[in-house]
PDB file of C-alpha atoms in Angstrom:
ATOM      1  CA  UNK A1224      11.941   1.476  10.065  1.00  0.00           C
ATOM      2  CA  UNK A1225      14.543   0.793   7.435  1.00  0.00           C
ATOM      3  CA  UNK A1226      14.190  -1.956   4.925  1.00  0.00           C
ATOM      4  CA  UNK A1227      14.978  -3.407   1.575  1.00  0.00           C
ATOM      5  CA  UNK A1228      14.278  -2.026  -1.831  1.00  0.00           C
ATOM      6  CA  UNK A1229      12.471  -5.096  -3.089  1.00  0.00           C
ATOM      7  CA  UNK A1230      13.592  -5.781  -6.667  1.00  0.00           C
ATOM      8  CA  UNK A1231      14.410  -2.099  -7.165  1.00  0.00           C
ATOM      9  CA  UNK A1232      10.774  -1.104  -7.486  1.00  0.00           C
ATOM     10  CA  UNK A1233       9.967   2.523  -8.168  1.00  0.00           C
ATOM     11  CA  UNK A1234       6.256   2.233  -7.284  1.00  0.00           C
ATOM     12  CA  UNK A1235       4.414   0.794  -4.299  1.00  0.00           C
ATOM     13  CA  UNK A1236       0.746   0.138  -3.594  1.00  0.00           C
ATOM     14  CA  UNK A1237      -0.032  -0.165   0.108  1.00  0.00           C
ATOM     15  CA  UNK A1238      -3.096  -2.147   1.139  1.00  0.00           C
ATOM     16  CA  UNK A1239      -3.489  -3.736  -2.273  1.00  0.00           C
ATOM     17  CA  UNK A1240      -6.178  -6.232  -1.334  1.00  0.00           C
ATOM     18  CA  UNK A1241      -6.919  -8.401  -4.343  1.00  0.00           C
ATOM     19  CA  UNK A1242      -6.121  -5.639  -6.872  1.00  0.00           C
ATOM     20  CA  UNK A1243      -2.498  -6.308  -7.814  1.00  0.00           C
ATOM     21  CA  UNK A1244      -1.010  -3.508  -9.927  1.00  0.00           C
ATOM     22  CA  UNK A1245       1.637  -4.267 -12.524  1.00  0.00           C
ATOM     23  CA  UNK A1246       4.966  -2.442 -12.132  1.00  0.00           C
ATOM     24  CA  UNK A1247       4.252  -1.995  -8.422  1.00  0.00           C
ATOM     25  CA  UNK A1248       5.292  -3.690  -5.245  1.00  0.00           C
ATOM     26  CA  UNK A1249       1.852  -4.474  -3.807  1.00  0.00           C
ATOM     27  CA  UNK A1250       1.821  -4.722  -0.005  1.00  0.00           C
ATOM     28  CA  UNK A1251      -0.956  -6.151   2.135  1.00  0.00           C
ATOM     29  CA  UNK A1252      -1.375  -8.325   5.201  1.00  0.00           C
ATOM     30  CA  UNK A1253      -4.253 -10.201   3.583  1.00  0.00           C
ATOM     31  CA  UNK A1254      -3.486 -12.875   1.026  1.00  0.00           C
ATOM     32  CA  UNK A1255      -6.987 -14.210   0.322  1.00  0.00           C
ATOM     33  CA  UNK A1256      -6.527 -13.832  -3.444  1.00  0.00           C
ATOM     34  CA  UNK A1257      -3.979 -16.646  -3.576  1.00  0.00           C
ATOM     35  CA  UNK A1258      -4.658 -20.373  -3.541  1.00  0.00           C
ATOM     36  CA  UNK A1259      -2.157 -20.939  -0.749  1.00  0.00           C
ATOM     37  CA  UNK A1260      -1.299 -18.850   2.289  1.00  0.00           C
ATOM     38  CA  UNK A1261       1.689 -16.549   1.857  1.00  0.00           C
ATOM     39  CA  UNK A1262       4.103 -16.348   4.765  1.00  0.00           C
ATOM     40  CA  UNK A1263       4.573 -12.865   6.275  1.00  0.00           C
ATOM     41  CA  UNK A1264       7.623 -11.145   4.814  1.00  0.00           C
ATOM     42  CA  UNK A1265       7.427 -13.159   1.604  1.00  0.00           C
ATOM     43  CA  UNK A1266       7.545 -11.337  -1.717  1.00  0.00           C
ATOM     44  CA  UNK A1267       6.097 -13.290  -4.646  1.00  0.00           C
ATOM     45  CA  UNK A1268       5.608 -12.622  -8.345  1.00  0.00           C
ATOM     46  CA  UNK A1269       1.909 -12.604  -9.265  1.00  0.00           C
ATOM     47  CA  UNK A1270       1.804 -14.342 -12.616  1.00  0.00           C
ATOM     48  CA  UNK A1271      -1.706 -13.368 -13.721  1.00  0.00           C
ATOM     49  CA  UNK A1272      -1.298  -9.636 -12.964  1.00  0.00           C
ATOM     50  CA  UNK A1273       1.424  -8.610 -15.422  1.00  0.00           C
ATOM     51  CA  UNK A1274       5.084  -9.128 -16.207  1.00  0.00           C
ATOM     52  CA  UNK A1275       6.264  -7.099 -13.233  1.00  0.00           C
ATOM     53  CA  UNK A1276       3.602  -7.549 -10.551  1.00  0.00           C
ATOM     54  CA  UNK A1277       4.795  -8.503  -7.079  1.00  0.00           C
ATOM     55  CA  UNK A1278       3.039  -8.999  -3.755  1.00  0.00           C
ATOM     56  CA  UNK A1279       4.629  -8.633  -0.324  1.00  0.00           C
ATOM     57  CA  UNK A1280       2.703  -9.945   2.654  1.00  0.00           C
ATOM     58  CA  UNK A1281       3.414  -7.447   5.414  1.00  0.00           C
ATOM     59  CA  UNK A1282       1.642  -5.657   8.269  1.00  0.00           C
ATOM     60  CA  UNK A1283       2.088  -1.951   7.507  1.00  0.00           C
ATOM     61  CA  UNK A1284       1.239  -1.092  11.115  1.00  0.00           C
ATOM     62  CA  UNK A1285       4.852  -2.139  11.848  1.00  0.00           C
ATOM     63  CA  UNK A1286       6.255   0.220   9.183  1.00  0.00           C
ATOM     64  CA  UNK A1287       7.038  -0.144   5.506  1.00  0.00           C
ATOM     65  CA  UNK A1288      10.070  -2.361   4.821  1.00  0.00           C
ATOM     66  CA  UNK A1289      11.616  -0.202   2.108  1.00  0.00           C
ATOM     67  CA  UNK A1290      14.730   1.963   2.281  1.00  0.00           C
ATOM     68  CA  UNK A1291      14.504   5.735   2.618  1.00  0.00           C
ATOM     69  CA  UNK A1292      14.076   7.824  -0.558  1.00  0.00           C
ATOM     70  CA  UNK A1293      13.618   4.855  -2.898  1.00  0.00           C
ATOM     71  CA  UNK A1294      10.220   5.238  -4.573  1.00  0.00           C
ATOM     72  CA  UNK A1295       8.753   7.558  -7.172  1.00  0.00           C
ATOM     73  CA  UNK A1296       5.120   6.677  -6.414  1.00  0.00           C
ATOM     74  CA  UNK A1297       3.282   5.522  -3.288  1.00  0.00           C
ATOM     75  CA  UNK A1298      -0.412   4.739  -3.698  1.00  0.00           C
ATOM     76  CA  UNK A1299      -3.016   3.667  -1.185  1.00  0.00           C
ATOM     77  CA  UNK A1300      -6.768   3.508  -1.524  1.00  0.00           C
ATOM     78  CA  UNK A1301      -9.312   3.253   1.281  1.00  0.00           C
ATOM     79  CA  UNK A1302      -6.929   2.196   4.032  1.00  0.00           C
ATOM     80  CA  UNK A1303      -6.122   5.466   5.803  1.00  0.00           C
ATOM     81  CA  UNK A1304      -9.633   5.710   7.257  1.00  0.00           C
ATOM     82  CA  UNK A1305      -9.086   2.400   9.086  1.00  0.00           C
ATOM     83  CA  UNK A1306      -6.352   3.900  11.273  1.00  0.00           C
ATOM     84  CA  UNK A1307      -6.695   6.109  14.330  1.00  0.00           C
ATOM     85  CA  UNK A1308      -5.062   9.550  14.069  1.00  0.00           C
ATOM     86  CA  UNK A1309      -1.725   8.507  15.557  1.00  0.00           C
ATOM     87  CA  UNK A1310      -1.350   5.400  13.401  1.00  0.00           C
ATOM     88  CA  UNK A1311      -2.575   7.274  10.311  1.00  0.00           C
ATOM     89  CA  UNK A1312       0.074   9.951  10.784  1.00  0.00           C
ATOM     90  CA  UNK A1313       2.670   7.219  11.297  1.00  0.00           C
ATOM     91  CA  UNK A1314       1.640   5.621   7.989  1.00  0.00           C
ATOM     92  CA  UNK A1315       1.882   8.956   6.165  1.00  0.00           C
ATOM     93  CA  UNK A1316       5.306   9.574   7.714  1.00  0.00           C
ATOM     94  CA  UNK A1317       6.447   6.161   6.461  1.00  0.00           C
ATOM     95  CA  UNK A1318       5.150   6.963   2.976  1.00  0.00           C
ATOM     96  CA  UNK A1319       7.082  10.239   2.897  1.00  0.00           C
ATOM     97  CA  UNK A1320      10.178   8.455   4.233  1.00  0.00           C
ATOM     98  CA  UNK A1321      10.291   5.966   1.352  1.00  0.00           C
ATOM     99  CA  UNK A1322       9.481   8.539  -1.359  1.00  0.00           C
ATOM    100  CA  UNK A1323      12.250  10.186  -3.336  1.00  0.00           C
ATOM    101  CA  UNK A1324      12.364  13.962  -3.344  1.00  0.00           C
ATOM    102  CA  UNK A1325       9.705  15.044  -5.834  1.00  0.00           C
ATOM    103  CA  UNK A1326       7.944  11.689  -5.585  1.00  0.00           C
ATOM    104  CA  UNK A1327       4.160  11.391  -5.717  1.00  0.00           C
ATOM    105  CA  UNK A1328       1.827  10.003  -3.095  1.00  0.00           C
ATOM    106  CA  UNK A1329      -1.737   9.370  -4.164  1.00  0.00           C
ATOM    107  CA  UNK A1330      -4.246   8.775  -1.378  1.00  0.00           C
ATOM    108  CA  UNK A1331      -7.877   7.832  -1.879  1.00  0.00           C
ATOM    109  CA  UNK A1332     -10.306   8.037   1.028  1.00  0.00           C
ATOM    110  CA  UNK A1333     -14.111   7.958   1.201  1.00  0.00           C
ATOM    111  CA  UNK A1334     -15.919  11.119   0.192  1.00  0.00           C
ATOM    112  CA  UNK A1335     -17.196  12.410   3.545  1.00  0.00           C
ATOM    113  CA  UNK A1336     -19.453  15.015   1.961  1.00  0.00           C
ATOM    114  CA  UNK A1337     -21.128  12.440  -0.299  1.00  0.00           C
ATOM    115  CA  UNK A1338     -21.610   9.934   2.541  1.00  0.00           C
ATOM    116  CA  UNK A1339     -22.978  12.642   4.838  1.00  0.00           C
ATOM    117  CA  UNK A1340     -25.475  13.869   2.230  1.00  0.00           C
ATOM    118  CA  UNK A1341     -26.648  10.314   1.569  1.00  0.00           C
ATOM    119  CA  UNK A1342     -27.059   9.698   5.287  1.00  0.00           C
ATOM    120  CA  UNK A1343     -29.094  12.895   5.791  1.00  0.00           C
ATOM    121  CA  UNK A1344     -31.330  12.134   2.794  1.00  0.00           C
TER     122      UNK A1344
END
């Protein structure tokens, strides 16, 4: 999928939930943190999250609407484990597609070892 480079952002947080990071384009399908529903595809400035905090309502299962090789940082926390293998690999491919050469992707997922130990105990 090709797309726009929304407001020339260098950083993107995918699956932001209600944690909107400043200096990032924050993408999520859920918009429960706002008083009014946000239309899909709409990018809005989040006034109480910083001078340069933006939210894009978008379903990442359809791809990431950002041009190739545009971002320096892609971050996502606790979303990868919600995808099956095929869709998870597709998401990672999309992240690599939008990253510049030498860009950084930071992925946080649950600690399987910790959860397993707690379950056994």
